[in-house]
CSV table of C-alpha atoms in Angstrom, one decimal:
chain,number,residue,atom,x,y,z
A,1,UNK,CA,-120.6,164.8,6.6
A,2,UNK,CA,-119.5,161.5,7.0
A,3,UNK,CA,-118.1,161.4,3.4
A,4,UNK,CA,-116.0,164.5,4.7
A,5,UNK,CA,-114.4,162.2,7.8
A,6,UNK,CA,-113.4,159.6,5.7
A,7,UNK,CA,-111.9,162.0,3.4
A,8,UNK,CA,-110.1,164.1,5.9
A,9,UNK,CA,-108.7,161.6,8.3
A,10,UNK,CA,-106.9,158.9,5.8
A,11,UNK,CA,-103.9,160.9,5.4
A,12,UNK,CA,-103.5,161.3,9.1
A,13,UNK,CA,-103.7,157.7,9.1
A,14,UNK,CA,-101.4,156.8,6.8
A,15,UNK,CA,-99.3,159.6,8.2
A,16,UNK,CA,-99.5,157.7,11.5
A,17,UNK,CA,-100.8,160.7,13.3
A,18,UNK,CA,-104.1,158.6,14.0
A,19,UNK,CA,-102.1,156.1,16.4
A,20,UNK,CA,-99.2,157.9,17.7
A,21,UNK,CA,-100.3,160.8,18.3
A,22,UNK,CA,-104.5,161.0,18.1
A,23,UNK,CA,-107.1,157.7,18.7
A,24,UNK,CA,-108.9,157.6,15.7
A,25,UNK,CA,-111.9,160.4,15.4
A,26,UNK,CA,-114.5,161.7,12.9
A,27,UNK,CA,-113.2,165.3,11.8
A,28,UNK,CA,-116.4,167.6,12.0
A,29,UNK,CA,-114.9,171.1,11.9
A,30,UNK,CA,-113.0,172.2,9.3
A,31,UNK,CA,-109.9,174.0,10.0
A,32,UNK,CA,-107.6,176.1,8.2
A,33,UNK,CA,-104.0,176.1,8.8
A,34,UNK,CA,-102.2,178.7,7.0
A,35,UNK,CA,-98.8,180.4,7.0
A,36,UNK,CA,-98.4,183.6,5.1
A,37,UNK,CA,-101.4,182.4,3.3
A,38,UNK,CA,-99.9,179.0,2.1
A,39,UNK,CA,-102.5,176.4,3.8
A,40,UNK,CA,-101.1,172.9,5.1
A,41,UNK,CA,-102.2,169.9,3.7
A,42,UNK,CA,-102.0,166.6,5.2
A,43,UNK,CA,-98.4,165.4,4.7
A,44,UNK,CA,-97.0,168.0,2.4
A,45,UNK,CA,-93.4,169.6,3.3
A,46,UNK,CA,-92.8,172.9,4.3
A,47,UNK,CA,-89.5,174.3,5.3
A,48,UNK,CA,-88.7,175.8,8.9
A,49,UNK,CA,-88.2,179.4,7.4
A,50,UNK,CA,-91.8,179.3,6.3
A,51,UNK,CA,-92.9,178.5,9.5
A,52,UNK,CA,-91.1,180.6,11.8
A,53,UNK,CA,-93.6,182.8,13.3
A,54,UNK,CA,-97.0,181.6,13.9
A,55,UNK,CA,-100.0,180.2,11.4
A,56,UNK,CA,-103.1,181.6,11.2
A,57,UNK,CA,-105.7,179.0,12.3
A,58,UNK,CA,-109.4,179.7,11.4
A,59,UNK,CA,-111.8,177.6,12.6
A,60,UNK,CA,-115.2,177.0,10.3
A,61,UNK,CA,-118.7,175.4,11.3
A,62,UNK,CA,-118.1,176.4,14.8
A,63,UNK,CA,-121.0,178.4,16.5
A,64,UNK,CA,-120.3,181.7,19.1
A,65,UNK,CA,-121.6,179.3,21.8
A,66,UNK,CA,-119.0,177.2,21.5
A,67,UNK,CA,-115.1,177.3,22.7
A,68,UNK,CA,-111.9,175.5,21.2
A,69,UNK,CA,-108.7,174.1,22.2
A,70,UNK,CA,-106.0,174.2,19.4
A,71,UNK,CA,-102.6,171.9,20.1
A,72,UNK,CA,-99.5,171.5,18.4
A,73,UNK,CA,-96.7,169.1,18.7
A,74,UNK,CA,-93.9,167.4,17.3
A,75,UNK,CA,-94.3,163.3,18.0
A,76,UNK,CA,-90.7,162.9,16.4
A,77,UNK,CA,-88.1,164.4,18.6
A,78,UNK,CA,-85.6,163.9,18.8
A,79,UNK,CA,-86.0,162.0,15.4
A,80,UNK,CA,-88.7,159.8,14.0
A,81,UNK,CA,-86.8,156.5,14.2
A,82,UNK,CA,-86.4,157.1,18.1
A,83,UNK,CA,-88.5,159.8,19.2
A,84,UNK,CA,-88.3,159.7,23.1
A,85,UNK,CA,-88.5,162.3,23.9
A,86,UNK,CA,-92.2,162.8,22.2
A,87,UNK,CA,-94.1,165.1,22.1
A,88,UNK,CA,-92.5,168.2,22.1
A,89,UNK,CA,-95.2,171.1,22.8
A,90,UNK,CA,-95.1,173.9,20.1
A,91,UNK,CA,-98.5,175.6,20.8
A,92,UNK,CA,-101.3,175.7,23.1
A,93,UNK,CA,-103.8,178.1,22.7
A,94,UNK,CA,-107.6,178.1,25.1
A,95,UNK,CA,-110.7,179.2,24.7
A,96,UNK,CA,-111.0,179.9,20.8
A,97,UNK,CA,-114.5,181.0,19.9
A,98,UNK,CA,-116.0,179.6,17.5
A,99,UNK,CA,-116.4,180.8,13.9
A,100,UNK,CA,-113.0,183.1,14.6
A,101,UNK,CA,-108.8,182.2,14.9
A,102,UNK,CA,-106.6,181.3,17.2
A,103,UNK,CA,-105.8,184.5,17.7
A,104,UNK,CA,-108.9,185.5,19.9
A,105,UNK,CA,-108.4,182.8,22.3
A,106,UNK,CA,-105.9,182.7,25.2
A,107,UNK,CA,-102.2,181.3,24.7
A,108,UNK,CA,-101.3,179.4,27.0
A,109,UNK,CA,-98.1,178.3,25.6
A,110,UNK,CA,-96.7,179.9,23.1
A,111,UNK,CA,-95.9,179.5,19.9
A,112,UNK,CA,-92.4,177.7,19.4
A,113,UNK,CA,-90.8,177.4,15.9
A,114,UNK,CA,-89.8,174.1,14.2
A,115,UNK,CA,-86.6,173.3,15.0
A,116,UNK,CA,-86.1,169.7,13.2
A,117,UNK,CA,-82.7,168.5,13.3
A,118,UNK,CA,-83.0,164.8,12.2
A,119,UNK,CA,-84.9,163.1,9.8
A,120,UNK,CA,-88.6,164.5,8.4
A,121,UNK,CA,-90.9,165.6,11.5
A,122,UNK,CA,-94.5,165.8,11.8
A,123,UNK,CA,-96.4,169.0,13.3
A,124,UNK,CA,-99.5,168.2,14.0
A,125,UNK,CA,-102.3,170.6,14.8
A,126,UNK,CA,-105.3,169.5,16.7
A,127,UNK,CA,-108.5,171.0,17.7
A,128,UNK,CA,-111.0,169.7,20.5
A,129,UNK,CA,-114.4,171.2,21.1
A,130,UNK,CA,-114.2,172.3,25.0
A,131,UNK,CA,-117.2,171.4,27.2
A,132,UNK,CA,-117.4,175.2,27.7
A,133,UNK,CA,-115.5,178.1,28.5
A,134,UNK,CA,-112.6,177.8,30.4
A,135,UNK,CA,-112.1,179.5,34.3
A,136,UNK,CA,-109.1,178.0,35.2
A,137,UNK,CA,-106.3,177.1,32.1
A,138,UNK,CA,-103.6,174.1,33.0
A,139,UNK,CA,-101.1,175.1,34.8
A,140,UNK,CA,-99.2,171.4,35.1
A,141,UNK,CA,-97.7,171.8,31.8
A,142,UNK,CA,-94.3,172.4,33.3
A,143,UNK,CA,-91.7,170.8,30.3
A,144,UNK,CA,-92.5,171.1,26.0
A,145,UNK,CA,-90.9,167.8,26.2
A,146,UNK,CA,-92.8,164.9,27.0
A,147,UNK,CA,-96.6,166.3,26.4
A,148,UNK,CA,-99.1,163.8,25.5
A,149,UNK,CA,-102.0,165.1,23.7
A,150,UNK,CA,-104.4,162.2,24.6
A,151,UNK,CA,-103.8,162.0,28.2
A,152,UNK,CA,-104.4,166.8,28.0
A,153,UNK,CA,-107.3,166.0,26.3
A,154,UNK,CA,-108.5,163.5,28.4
A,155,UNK,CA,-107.1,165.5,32.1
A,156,UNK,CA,-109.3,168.9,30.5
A,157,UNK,CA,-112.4,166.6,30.1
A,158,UNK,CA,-111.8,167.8,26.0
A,159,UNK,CA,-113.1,164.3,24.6
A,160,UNK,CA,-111.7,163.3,21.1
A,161,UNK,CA,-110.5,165.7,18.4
A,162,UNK,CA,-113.2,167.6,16.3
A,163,UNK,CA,-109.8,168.0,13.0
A,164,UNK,CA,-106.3,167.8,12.8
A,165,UNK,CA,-103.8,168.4,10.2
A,166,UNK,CA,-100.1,167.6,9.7
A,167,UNK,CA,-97.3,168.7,8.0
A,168,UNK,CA,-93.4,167.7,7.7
A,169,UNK,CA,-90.3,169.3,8.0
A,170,UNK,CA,-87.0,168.4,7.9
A,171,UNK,CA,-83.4,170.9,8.4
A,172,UNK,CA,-82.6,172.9,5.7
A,173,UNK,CA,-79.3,172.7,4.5
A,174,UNK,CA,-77.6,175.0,2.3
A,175,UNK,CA,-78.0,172.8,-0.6
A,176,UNK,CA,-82.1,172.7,-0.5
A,177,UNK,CA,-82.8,176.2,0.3
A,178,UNK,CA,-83.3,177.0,-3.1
């Protein structure tokens, strides 16, 4: 298990996601990312047309006991060498059983496409076990702009990330759309 941490969360080091975005945490669930059946991996580069309507996110050695909370955000808006306006809030979804997708849970915010317009952003999806089932979902997420996953995670009691994974995007142009 251990060996699997290590594995799994140096490329969201050296991706920076561990420090501007997450604290650092041992991944214990693995997590599948995938859109139109092309899975993310850690820092590889997808284009915004691939992405456009939302991944499928299946969650493995979960249990039917327990519930998840999936998060996605952009920490490089407007662009990564100032990005003030971080993070921009693509996806929230509640209350994800375990051993199913994101689909099953309840979407709290919905799913936003990737809209880079300067310089190669991150999208980072994290998952947090919750403590259990959620009654009451956050209502005090009033902007996209401006979310901070540490301090959600730490307001809905969520504790540190269970796995995460990033990809980058960057405009397409006429040129690279090949």
């Amino acid at each position: 298990m251990e060996h699997m941490g290590t594995r799994v969360i140096e490329p969201l080091r050296v991706g920076g996601v561990v420090g501007d975005v997450l604290d650092n945490f041992t991944p214990t669930i693995r997590m599948n990312v995938s859109y139109n059946k092309k899975q993310v991996s850690n820092g590889h580069e997808l284009f915004p047309s691939a992405v456009s309507s939302k991944p499928r996110v299946e969650i493995h050695d979960g249990d039917l006991r327990s519930f998840f909370t999936l998060v996605m955000t952009d920490p490089d808006v407007p662009n990564p060498s100032d990005p003030f306006l971080k993070e921009h809030l693509h996806w929230l979804v509640m209350n994800i059983p375990g051993t199913t997708d994101a689909t099953f849970g309840k979407e709290v915010v919905s799913y936003e496409l990737p809209k880079p317009n300067i310089g190669i952003h991150r999208y980072v999806f994290v998952l947090f076990r919750q403590k259990q089932r959620r009654v009451m979902l956050p209502s005090n997420i009033l902007s996209r702009d401006q979310f901070n996953t540490r301090e959600f995670a730490i307001e809905n009691d969520l504790g540190l990330p269970v796995a995460a994974v990033f990809f980058n995007a960057q405009r397409e142009t006429a040129s690279r759309r090949r």
